[in-house]
GROMACS .gro file of C-alpha atoms in nm:
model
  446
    1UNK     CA    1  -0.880  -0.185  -2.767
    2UNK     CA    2  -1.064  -0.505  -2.813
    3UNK     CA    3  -0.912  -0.883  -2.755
    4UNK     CA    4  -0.909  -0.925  -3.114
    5UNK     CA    5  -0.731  -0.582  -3.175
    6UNK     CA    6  -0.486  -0.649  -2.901
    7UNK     CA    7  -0.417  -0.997  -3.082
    8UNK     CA    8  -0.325  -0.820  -3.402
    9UNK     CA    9  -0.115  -0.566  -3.233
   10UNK     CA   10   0.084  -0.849  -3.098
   11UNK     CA   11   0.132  -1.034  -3.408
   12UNK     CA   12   0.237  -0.695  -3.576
   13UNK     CA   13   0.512  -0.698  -3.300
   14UNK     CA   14   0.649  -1.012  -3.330
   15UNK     CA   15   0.683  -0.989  -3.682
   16UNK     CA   16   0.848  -0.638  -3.665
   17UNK     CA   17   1.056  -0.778  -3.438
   18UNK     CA   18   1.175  -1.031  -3.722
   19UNK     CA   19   1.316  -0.752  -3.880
   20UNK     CA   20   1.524  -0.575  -3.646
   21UNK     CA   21   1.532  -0.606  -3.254
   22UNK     CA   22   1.246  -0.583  -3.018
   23UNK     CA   23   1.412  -0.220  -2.836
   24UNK     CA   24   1.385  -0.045  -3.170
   25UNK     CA   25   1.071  -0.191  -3.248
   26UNK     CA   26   0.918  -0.036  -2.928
   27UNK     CA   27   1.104   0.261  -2.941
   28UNK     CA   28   0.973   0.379  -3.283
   29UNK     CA   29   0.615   0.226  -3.211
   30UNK     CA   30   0.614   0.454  -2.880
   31UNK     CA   31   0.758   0.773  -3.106
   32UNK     CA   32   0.509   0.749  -3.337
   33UNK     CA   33   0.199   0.664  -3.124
   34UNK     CA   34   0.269   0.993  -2.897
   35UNK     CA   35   0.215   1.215  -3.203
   36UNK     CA   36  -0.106   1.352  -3.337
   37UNK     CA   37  -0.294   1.114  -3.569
   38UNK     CA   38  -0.219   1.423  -3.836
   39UNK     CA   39   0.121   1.430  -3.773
   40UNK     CA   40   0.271   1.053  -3.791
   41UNK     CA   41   0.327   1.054  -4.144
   42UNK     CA   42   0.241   1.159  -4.567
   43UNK     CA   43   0.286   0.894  -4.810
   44UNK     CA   44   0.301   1.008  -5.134
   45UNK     CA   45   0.236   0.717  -5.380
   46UNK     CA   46   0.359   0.703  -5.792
   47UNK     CA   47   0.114   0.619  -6.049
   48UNK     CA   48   0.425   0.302  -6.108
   49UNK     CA   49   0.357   0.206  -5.804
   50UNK     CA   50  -0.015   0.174  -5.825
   51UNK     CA   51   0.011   0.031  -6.163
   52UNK     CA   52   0.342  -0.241  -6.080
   53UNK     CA   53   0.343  -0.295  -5.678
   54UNK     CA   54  -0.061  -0.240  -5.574
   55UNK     CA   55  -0.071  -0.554  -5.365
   56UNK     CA   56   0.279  -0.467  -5.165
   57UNK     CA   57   0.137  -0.076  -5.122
   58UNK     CA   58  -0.198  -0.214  -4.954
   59UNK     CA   59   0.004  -0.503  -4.735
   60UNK     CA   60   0.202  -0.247  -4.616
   61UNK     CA   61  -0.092   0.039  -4.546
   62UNK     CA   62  -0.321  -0.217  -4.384
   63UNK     CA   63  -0.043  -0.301  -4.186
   64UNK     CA   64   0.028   0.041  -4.051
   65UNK     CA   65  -0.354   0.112  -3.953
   66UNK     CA   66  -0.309  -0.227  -3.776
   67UNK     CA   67  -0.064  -0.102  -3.538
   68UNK     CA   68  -0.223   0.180  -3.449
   69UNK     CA   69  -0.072   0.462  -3.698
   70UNK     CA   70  -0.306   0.647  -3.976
   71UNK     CA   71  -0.044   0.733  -4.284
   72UNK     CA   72  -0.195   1.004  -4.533
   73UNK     CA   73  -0.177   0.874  -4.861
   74UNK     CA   74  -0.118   1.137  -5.182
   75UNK     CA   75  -0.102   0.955  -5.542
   76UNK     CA   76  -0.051   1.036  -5.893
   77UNK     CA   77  -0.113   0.817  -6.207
   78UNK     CA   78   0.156   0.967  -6.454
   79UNK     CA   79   0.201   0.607  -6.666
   80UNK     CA   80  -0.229   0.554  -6.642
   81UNK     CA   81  -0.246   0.906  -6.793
   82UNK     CA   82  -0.011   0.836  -7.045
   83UNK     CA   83  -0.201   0.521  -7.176
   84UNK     CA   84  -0.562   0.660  -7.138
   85UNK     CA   85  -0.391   1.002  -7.313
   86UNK     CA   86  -0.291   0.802  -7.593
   87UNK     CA   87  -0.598   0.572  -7.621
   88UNK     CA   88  -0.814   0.926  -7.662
   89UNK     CA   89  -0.543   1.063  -7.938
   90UNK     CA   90  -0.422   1.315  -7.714
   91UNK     CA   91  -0.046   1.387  -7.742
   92UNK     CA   92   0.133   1.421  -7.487
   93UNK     CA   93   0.310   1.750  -7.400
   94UNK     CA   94   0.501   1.838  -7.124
   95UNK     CA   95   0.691   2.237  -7.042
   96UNK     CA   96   0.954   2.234  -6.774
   97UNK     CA   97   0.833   1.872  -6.693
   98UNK     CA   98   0.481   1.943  -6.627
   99UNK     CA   99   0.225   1.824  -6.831
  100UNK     CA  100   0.041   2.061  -7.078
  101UNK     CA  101  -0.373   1.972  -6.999
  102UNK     CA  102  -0.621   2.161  -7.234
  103UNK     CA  103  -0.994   2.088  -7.176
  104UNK     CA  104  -1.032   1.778  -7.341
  105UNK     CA  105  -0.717   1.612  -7.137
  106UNK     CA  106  -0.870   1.715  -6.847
  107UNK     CA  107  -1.165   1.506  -6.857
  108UNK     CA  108  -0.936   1.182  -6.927
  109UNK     CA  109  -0.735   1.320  -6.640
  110UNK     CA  110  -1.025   1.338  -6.395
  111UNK     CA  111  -1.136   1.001  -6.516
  112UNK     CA  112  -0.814   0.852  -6.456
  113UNK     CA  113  -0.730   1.028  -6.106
  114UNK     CA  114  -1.077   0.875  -5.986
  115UNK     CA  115  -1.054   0.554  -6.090
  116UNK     CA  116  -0.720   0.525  -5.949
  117UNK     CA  117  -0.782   0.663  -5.655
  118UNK     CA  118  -1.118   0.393  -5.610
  119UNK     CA  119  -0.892   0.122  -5.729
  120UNK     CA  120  -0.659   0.161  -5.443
  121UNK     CA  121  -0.926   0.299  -5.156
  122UNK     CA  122  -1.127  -0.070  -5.271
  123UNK     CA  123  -0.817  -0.243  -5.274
  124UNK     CA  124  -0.755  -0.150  -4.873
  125UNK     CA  125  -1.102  -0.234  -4.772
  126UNK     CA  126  -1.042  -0.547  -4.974
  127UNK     CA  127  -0.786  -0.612  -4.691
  128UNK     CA  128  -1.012  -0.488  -4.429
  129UNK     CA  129  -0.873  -0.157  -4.388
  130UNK     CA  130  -1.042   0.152  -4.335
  131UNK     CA  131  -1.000   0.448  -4.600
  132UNK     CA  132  -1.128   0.712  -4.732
  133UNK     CA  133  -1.142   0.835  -5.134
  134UNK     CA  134  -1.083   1.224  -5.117
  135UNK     CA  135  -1.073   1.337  -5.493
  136UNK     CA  136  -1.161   1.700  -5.432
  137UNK     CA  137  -1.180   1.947  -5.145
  138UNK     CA  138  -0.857   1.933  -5.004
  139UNK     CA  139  -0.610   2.147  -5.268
  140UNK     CA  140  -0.717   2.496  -5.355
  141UNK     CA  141  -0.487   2.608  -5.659
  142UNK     CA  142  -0.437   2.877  -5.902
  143UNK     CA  143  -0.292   2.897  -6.299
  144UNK     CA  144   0.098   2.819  -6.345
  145UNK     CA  145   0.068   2.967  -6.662
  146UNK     CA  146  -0.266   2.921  -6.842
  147UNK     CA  147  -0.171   3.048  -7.195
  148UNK     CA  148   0.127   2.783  -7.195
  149UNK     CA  149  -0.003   2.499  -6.964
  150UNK     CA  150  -0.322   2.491  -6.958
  151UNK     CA  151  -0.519   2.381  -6.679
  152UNK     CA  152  -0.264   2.305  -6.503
  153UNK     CA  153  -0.230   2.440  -6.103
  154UNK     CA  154  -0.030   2.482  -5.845
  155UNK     CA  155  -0.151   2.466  -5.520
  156UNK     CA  156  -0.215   2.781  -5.345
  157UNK     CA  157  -0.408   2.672  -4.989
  158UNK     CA  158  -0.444   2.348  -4.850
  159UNK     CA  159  -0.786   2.268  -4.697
  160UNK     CA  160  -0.722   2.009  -4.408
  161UNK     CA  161  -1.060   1.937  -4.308
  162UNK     CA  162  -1.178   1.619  -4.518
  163UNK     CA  163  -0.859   1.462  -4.406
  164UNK     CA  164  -0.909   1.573  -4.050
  165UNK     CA  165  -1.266   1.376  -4.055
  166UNK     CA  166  -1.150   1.066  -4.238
  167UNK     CA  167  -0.832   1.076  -3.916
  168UNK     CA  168  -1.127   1.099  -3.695
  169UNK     CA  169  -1.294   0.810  -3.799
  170UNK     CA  170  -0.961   0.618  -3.831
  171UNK     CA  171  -0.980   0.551  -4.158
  172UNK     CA  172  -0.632   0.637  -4.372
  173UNK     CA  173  -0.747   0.932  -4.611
  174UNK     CA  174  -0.686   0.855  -4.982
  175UNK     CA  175  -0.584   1.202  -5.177
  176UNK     CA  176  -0.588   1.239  -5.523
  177UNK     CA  177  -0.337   1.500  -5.678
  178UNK     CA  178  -0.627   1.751  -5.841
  179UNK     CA  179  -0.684   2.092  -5.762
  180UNK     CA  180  -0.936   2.328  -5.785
  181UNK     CA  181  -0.960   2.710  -5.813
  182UNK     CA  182  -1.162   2.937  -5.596
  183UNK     CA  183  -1.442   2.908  -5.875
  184UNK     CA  184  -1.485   2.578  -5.873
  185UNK     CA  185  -1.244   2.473  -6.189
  186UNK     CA  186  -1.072   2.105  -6.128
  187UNK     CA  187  -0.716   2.133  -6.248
  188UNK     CA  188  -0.404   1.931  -6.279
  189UNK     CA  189  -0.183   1.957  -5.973
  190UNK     CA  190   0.166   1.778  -5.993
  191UNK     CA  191   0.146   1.486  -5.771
  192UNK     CA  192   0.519   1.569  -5.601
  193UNK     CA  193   0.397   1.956  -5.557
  194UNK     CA  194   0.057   1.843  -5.383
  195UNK     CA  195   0.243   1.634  -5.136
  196UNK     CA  196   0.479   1.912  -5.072
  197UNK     CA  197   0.243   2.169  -4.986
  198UNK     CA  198   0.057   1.887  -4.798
  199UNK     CA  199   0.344   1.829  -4.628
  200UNK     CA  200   0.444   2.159  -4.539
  201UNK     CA  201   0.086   2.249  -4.418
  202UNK     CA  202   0.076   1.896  -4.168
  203UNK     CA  203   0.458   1.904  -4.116
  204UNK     CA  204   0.448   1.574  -3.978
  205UNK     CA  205   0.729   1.350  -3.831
  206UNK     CA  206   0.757   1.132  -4.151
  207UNK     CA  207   0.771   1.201  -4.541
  208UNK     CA  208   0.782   0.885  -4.733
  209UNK     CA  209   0.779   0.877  -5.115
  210UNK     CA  210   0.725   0.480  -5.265
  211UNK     CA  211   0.877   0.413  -5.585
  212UNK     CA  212   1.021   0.125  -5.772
  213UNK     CA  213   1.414   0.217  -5.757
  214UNK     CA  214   1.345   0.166  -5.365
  215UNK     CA  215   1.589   0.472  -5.294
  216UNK     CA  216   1.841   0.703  -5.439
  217UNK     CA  217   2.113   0.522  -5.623
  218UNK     CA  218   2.443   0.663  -5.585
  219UNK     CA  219   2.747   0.606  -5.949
  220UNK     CA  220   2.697   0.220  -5.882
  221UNK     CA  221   2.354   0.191  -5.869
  222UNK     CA  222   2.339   0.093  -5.503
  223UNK     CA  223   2.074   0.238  -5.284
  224UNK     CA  224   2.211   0.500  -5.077
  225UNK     CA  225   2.089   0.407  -4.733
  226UNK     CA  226   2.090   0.769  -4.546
  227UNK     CA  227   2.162   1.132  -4.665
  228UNK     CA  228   2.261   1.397  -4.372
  229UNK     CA  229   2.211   1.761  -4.597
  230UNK     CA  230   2.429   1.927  -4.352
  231UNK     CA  231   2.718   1.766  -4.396
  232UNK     CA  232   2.683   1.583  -4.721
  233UNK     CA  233   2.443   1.780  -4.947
  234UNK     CA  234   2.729   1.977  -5.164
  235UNK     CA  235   2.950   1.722  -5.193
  236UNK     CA  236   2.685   1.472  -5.340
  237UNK     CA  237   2.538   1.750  -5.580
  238UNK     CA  238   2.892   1.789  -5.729
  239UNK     CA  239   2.938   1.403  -5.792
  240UNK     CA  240   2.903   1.317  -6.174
  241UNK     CA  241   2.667   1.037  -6.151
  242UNK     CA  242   2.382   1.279  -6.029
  243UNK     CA  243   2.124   1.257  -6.319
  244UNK     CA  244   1.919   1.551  -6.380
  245UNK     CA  245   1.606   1.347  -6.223
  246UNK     CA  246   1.757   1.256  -5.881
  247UNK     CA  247   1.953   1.617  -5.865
  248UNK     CA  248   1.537   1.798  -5.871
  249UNK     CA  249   1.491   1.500  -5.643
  250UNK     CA  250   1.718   1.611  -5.355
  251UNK     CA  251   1.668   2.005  -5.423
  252UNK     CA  252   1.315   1.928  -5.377
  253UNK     CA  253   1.378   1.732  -5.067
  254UNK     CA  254   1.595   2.006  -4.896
  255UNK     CA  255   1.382   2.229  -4.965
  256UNK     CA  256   1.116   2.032  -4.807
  257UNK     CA  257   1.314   1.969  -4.491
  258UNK     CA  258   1.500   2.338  -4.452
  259UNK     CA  259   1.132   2.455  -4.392
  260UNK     CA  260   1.004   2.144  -4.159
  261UNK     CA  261   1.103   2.051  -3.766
  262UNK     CA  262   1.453   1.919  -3.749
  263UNK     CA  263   1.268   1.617  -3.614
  264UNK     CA  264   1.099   1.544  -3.980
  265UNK     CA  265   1.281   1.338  -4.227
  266UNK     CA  266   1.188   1.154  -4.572
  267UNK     CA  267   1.230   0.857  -4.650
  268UNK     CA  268   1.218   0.717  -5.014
  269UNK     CA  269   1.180   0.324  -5.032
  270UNK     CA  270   0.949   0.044  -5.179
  271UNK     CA  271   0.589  -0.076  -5.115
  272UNK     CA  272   0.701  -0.362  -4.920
  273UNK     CA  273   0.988  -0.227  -4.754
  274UNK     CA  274   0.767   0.059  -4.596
  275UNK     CA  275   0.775  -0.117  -4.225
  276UNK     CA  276   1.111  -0.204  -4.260
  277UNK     CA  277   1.223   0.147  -4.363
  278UNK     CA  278   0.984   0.304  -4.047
  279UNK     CA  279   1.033   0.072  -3.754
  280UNK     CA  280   1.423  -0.005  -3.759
  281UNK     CA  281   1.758   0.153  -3.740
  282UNK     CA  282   1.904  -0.011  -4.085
  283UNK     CA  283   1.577   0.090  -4.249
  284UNK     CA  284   1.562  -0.070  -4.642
  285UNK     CA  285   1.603   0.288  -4.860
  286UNK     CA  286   1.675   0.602  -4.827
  287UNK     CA  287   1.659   0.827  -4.533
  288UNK     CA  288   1.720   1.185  -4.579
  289UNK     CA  289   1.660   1.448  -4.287
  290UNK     CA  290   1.854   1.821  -4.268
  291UNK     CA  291   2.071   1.653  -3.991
  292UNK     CA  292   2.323   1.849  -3.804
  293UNK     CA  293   2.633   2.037  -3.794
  294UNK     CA  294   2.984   1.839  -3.703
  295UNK     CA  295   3.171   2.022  -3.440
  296UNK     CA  296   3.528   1.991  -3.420
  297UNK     CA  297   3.767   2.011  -3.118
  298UNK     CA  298   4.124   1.898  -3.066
  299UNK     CA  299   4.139   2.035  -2.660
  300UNK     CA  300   3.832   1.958  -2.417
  301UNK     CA  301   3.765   2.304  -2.291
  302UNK     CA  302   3.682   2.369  -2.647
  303UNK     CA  303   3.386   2.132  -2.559
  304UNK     CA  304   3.066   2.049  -2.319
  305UNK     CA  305   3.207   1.808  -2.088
  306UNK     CA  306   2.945   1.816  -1.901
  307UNK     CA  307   2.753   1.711  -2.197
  308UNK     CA  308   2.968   1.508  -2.366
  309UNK     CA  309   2.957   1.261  -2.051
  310UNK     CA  310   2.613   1.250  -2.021
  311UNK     CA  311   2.597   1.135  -2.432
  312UNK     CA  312   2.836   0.826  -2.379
  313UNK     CA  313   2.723   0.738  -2.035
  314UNK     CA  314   2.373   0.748  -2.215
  315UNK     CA  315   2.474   0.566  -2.533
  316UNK     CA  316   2.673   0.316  -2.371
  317UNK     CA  317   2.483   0.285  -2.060
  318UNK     CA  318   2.758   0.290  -1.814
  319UNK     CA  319   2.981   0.537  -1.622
  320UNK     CA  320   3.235   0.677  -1.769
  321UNK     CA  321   3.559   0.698  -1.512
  322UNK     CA  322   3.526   0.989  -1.327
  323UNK     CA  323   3.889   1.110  -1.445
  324UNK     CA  324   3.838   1.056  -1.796
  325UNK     CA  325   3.919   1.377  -1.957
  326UNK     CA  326   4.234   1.425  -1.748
  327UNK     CA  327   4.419   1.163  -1.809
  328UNK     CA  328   4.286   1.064  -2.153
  329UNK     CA  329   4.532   1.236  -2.488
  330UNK     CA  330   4.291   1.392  -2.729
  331UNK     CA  331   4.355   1.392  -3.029
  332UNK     CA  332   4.029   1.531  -3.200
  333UNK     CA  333   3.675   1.511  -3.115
  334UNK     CA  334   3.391   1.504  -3.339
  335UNK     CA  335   3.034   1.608  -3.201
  336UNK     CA  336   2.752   1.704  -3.377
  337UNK     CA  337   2.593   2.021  -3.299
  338UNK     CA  338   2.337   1.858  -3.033
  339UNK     CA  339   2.600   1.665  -2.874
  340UNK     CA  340   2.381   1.339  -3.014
  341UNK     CA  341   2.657   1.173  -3.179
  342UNK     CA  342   2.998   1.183  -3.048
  343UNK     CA  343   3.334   1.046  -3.203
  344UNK     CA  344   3.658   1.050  -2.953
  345UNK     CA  345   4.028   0.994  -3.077
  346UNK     CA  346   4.289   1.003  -2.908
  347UNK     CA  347   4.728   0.979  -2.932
  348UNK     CA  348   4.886   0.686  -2.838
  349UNK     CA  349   5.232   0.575  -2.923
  350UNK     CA  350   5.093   0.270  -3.201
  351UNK     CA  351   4.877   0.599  -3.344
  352UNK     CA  352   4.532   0.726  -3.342
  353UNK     CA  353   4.311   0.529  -3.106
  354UNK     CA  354   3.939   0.554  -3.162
  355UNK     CA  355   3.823   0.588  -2.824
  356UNK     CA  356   3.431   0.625  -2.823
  357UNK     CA  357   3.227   0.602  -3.113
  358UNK     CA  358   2.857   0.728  -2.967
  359UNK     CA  359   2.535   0.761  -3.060
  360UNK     CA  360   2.185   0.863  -2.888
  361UNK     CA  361   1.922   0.590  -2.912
  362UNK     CA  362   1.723   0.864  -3.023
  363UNK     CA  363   1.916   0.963  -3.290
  364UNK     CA  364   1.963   0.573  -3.434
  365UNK     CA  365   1.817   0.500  -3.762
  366UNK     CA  366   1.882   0.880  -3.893
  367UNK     CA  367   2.220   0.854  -4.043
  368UNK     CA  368   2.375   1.073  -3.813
  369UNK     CA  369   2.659   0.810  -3.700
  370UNK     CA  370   2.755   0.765  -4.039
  371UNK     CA  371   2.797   1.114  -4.108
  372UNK     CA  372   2.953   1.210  -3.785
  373UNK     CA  373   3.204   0.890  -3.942
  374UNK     CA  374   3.247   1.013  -4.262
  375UNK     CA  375   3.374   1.378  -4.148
  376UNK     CA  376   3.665   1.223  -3.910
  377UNK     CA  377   3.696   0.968  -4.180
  378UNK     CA  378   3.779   1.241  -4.422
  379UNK     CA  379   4.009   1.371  -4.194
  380UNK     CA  380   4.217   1.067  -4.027
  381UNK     CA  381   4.392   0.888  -4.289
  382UNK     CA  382   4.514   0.587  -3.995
  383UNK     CA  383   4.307   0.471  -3.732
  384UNK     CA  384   4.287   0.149  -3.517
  385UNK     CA  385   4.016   0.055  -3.246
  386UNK     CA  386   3.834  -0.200  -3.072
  387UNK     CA  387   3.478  -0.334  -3.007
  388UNK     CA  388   3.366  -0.592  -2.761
  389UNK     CA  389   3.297  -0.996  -2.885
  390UNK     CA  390   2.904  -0.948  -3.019
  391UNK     CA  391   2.889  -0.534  -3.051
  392UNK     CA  392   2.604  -0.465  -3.301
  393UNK     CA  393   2.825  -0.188  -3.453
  394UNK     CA  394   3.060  -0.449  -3.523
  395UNK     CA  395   2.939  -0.539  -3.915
  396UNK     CA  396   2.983  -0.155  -3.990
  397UNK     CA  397   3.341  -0.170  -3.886
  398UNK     CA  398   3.416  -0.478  -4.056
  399UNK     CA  399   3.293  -0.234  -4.367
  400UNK     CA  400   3.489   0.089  -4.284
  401UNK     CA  401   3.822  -0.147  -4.183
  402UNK     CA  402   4.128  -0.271  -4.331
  403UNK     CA  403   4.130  -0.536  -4.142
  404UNK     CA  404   4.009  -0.717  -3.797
  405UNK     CA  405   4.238  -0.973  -3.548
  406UNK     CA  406   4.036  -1.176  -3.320
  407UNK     CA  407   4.144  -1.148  -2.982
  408UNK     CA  408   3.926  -1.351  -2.673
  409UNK     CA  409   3.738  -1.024  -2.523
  410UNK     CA  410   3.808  -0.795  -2.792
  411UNK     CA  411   3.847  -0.762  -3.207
  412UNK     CA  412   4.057  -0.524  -3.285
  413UNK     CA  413   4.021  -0.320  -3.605
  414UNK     CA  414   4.225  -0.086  -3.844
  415UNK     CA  415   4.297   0.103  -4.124
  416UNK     CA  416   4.546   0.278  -4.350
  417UNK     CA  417   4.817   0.064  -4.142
  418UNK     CA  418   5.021  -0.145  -4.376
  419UNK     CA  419   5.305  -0.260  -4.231
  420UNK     CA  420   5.306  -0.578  -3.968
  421UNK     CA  421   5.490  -0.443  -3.721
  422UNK     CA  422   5.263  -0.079  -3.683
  423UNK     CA  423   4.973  -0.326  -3.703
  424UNK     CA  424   5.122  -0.537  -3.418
  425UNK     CA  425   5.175  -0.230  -3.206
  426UNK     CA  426   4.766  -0.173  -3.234
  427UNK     CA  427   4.682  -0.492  -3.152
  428UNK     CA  428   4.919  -0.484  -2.860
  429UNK     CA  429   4.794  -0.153  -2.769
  430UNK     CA  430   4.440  -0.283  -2.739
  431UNK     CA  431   4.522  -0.585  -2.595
  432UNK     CA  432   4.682  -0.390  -2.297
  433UNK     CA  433   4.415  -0.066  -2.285
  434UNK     CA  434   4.304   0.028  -1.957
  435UNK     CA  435   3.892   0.057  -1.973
  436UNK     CA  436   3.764   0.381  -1.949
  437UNK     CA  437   3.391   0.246  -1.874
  438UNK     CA  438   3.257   0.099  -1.549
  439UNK     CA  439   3.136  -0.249  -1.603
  440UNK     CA  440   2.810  -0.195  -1.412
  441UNK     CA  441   2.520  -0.085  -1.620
  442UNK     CA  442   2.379   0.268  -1.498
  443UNK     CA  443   2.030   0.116  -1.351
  444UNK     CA  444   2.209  -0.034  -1.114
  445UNK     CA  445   2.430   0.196  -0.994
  446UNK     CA  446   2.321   0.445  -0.691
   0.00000   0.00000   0.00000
């Protein structure tokens, strides 16, 4: 790496670092540098996006090569198509929402696919990035259904070896979403479908789709910021305000991710959130990934202690008291299936205490906290805990509580408590709690 490379690097850094902390910054950075250069990550980029949001998508490319990481881009150009369609007098048809493509659409769609794909490969170099226009070569695809569709395909084999060269030369490989039979005919692949199969070919670490909404939007139209399938996948199918396009959305994702690593998630934001989504634990849209199962106990030897320990020693980064799960009260545990994420309440005479609420650097950023919460959430109608002064957790338990009291080392939170005196009896509970953690951080103990 040259002086000048190094330089941009450490820019990169610092201004990563502007948008969440410098230790998840370098922990993500060091994830995704140790994975092959085919591996770290498929973008797959809406014709909206190129049209609307061109300038954020190459910012935030560019910016990716400049760290070090090689995304593989996949576009379509549904609204382009639509307009040049028109232009030519071609009506549009669509069966089971794929577009009907005789012979004479198909020229207007190769047309449009290659000057789409140019714009955006010009518009990188235009920012001094390397990449590569790959318009052909890479999707080999058969008929849907000829006599209905047209030439339209779906793909059949994916042929990784363009992609592999552009990689080589570090230069971020620019797909276009066309197909092409074993003969040698160009047909229309589905843009969503070619990433798919790309992605399920590469299985890579990362999935991203760009697109204006910036996320899924749950009944209010907020962006939903993480989606554990697992745990939450039924219940957010049954909801009401699940349109018919975000429904296909999420059956497409899960069955993107039930046949990927448990390691692989997707991530569905905007152009100039990308960084922000990749490199930090908040993220800016959505992150979905299969996630894990939430385990249940209400007596330790239904547990790992062993394991357990070694999860809040890690996530916390002290010792937990060696008689900790004799003389603690459990009330119920929740643990998710790797022992990654840990929740621990227990009985005390003002109620249920929340004890430890743990989670795994490693698993930070992936939702799995909140879902752990919303399962004992679901289940525990009264709760009251505490957090230490300056806890970066705190903000999310100002959100999940009724309310917060202010003491000097502590604030102590609740909810479902309604009456003054039960919510004195927390605070005075807290106030009074023995600690369960050593105070001396695990480096420096022997």
């Amino acid at each position: 790496m040259n002086i000048h490379d190094l330089q941009t690097r450490q820019t990169i850094i610092r201004l990563l670092s502007s948008m969440g902390s410098a230790k998840e910054v370098s922990q993500y950075l060091k994830r995704f540098s140790q994975l092959d250069a085919a591996r770290f990550a498929v973008v797959k980029v809406g014709g909206a996006v190129l049209r609307d949001d061109l300038p954020a998508l190459v910012s935030s490319l560019a910016f990716l090569q400049d760290v070090g990481l090689t995304p593989i881009v996949v576009h379509g150009a549904g609204p382009q198509l639509d307009a040049e369609l028109a232009a030519a007098g071609i009506d549009k048809r669509t069966v089971d929402g794929l577009r009907v493509t005789s012979a004479e659409a198909l020229a207007v769609v190769r047309r449009v696919f290659h000057a789409q794909n140019l714009a955006l490969v010009e518009a990188l170099q235009a920012e001094d990035a390397r990449a590569t226009s790959i318009v052909t070569g890479v999707f080999e695809a058969g008929y849907v259904d000829q006599a209905t569709l047209g030439l339209v395909g779906n793909v059949q084999r994916v042929q990784l070896a363009p992609i592999h060269a552009a990689l080589k030369a570090g230069s971020i490989p620019v797909i276009a979403s066309l197909g092409e039979t074993a003969g040698g005919q160009i047909l229309n692949v589905n843009a969503d479908f070619a990433a798919n199969a790309l992605v399920r070919e590469l299985q890579p670490y990362k999935i991203v789709f760009l697109t204006g909404t910036g996320g899924l939007l749950d009944g209010e139209g907020t962006v939903i910021d993480s989606i554990n399938l697992t745990t939450e996948y039924d219940g957010l199918m049954a909801q009401p305000w699940i349109d018919g396009g975000m429904r296909l959305k999420l059956e497409q994702v899960k069955q993107l991710l039930d046949g990927l690593p448990p390691s692989s998630s997707v991530s569905i934001t905007r152009p100039v959130e990308l960084a922000k989504e990749l490199f930090t634990h908040k993220g800016s849209g959505t992150l979905v990934r299969r996630g894990e199962r939430v385990l249940q106990a209400e007596a330790w030897d239904q547990l790992d202690l062993p394991r357990l320990r070694t999860l809040v020693e890690s996530a916390f980064g002290r010792r937990l008291a060696a008689d900790y799960f004799e003389r603690t009260r459990l009330h119920r545990a929740y643990v998710s299936e790797h022992y990654r994420t840990a929740i621990i309440l227990t009985r005390e005479d003002a109620g249920i205490y929340l004890d430890k609420f743990a989670v795994l650097d490693e698993a930070q950023g992936e939702g799995l906290g909140r879902a752990v919460w919303q399962v004992m959430r679901e289940r525990t109608p009264r709760l009251f805990w505490r957090s230490r002064r300056g806890n970066p957790v705190n903000p999310f338990y100002f959100a999940e509580c009724d309310g917060c009291l202010k003491q000097p080392r502590w604030k102590v939170f609740w909810y479902g408590f309604e009456a003054l005196a039960d919510i004195a009896a927390c605070v005075e509970h807290c106030e009074h709690r023995p600690a369960t953690l050593e105070e001396r951080a695990l480096e420096n103990l022997p």
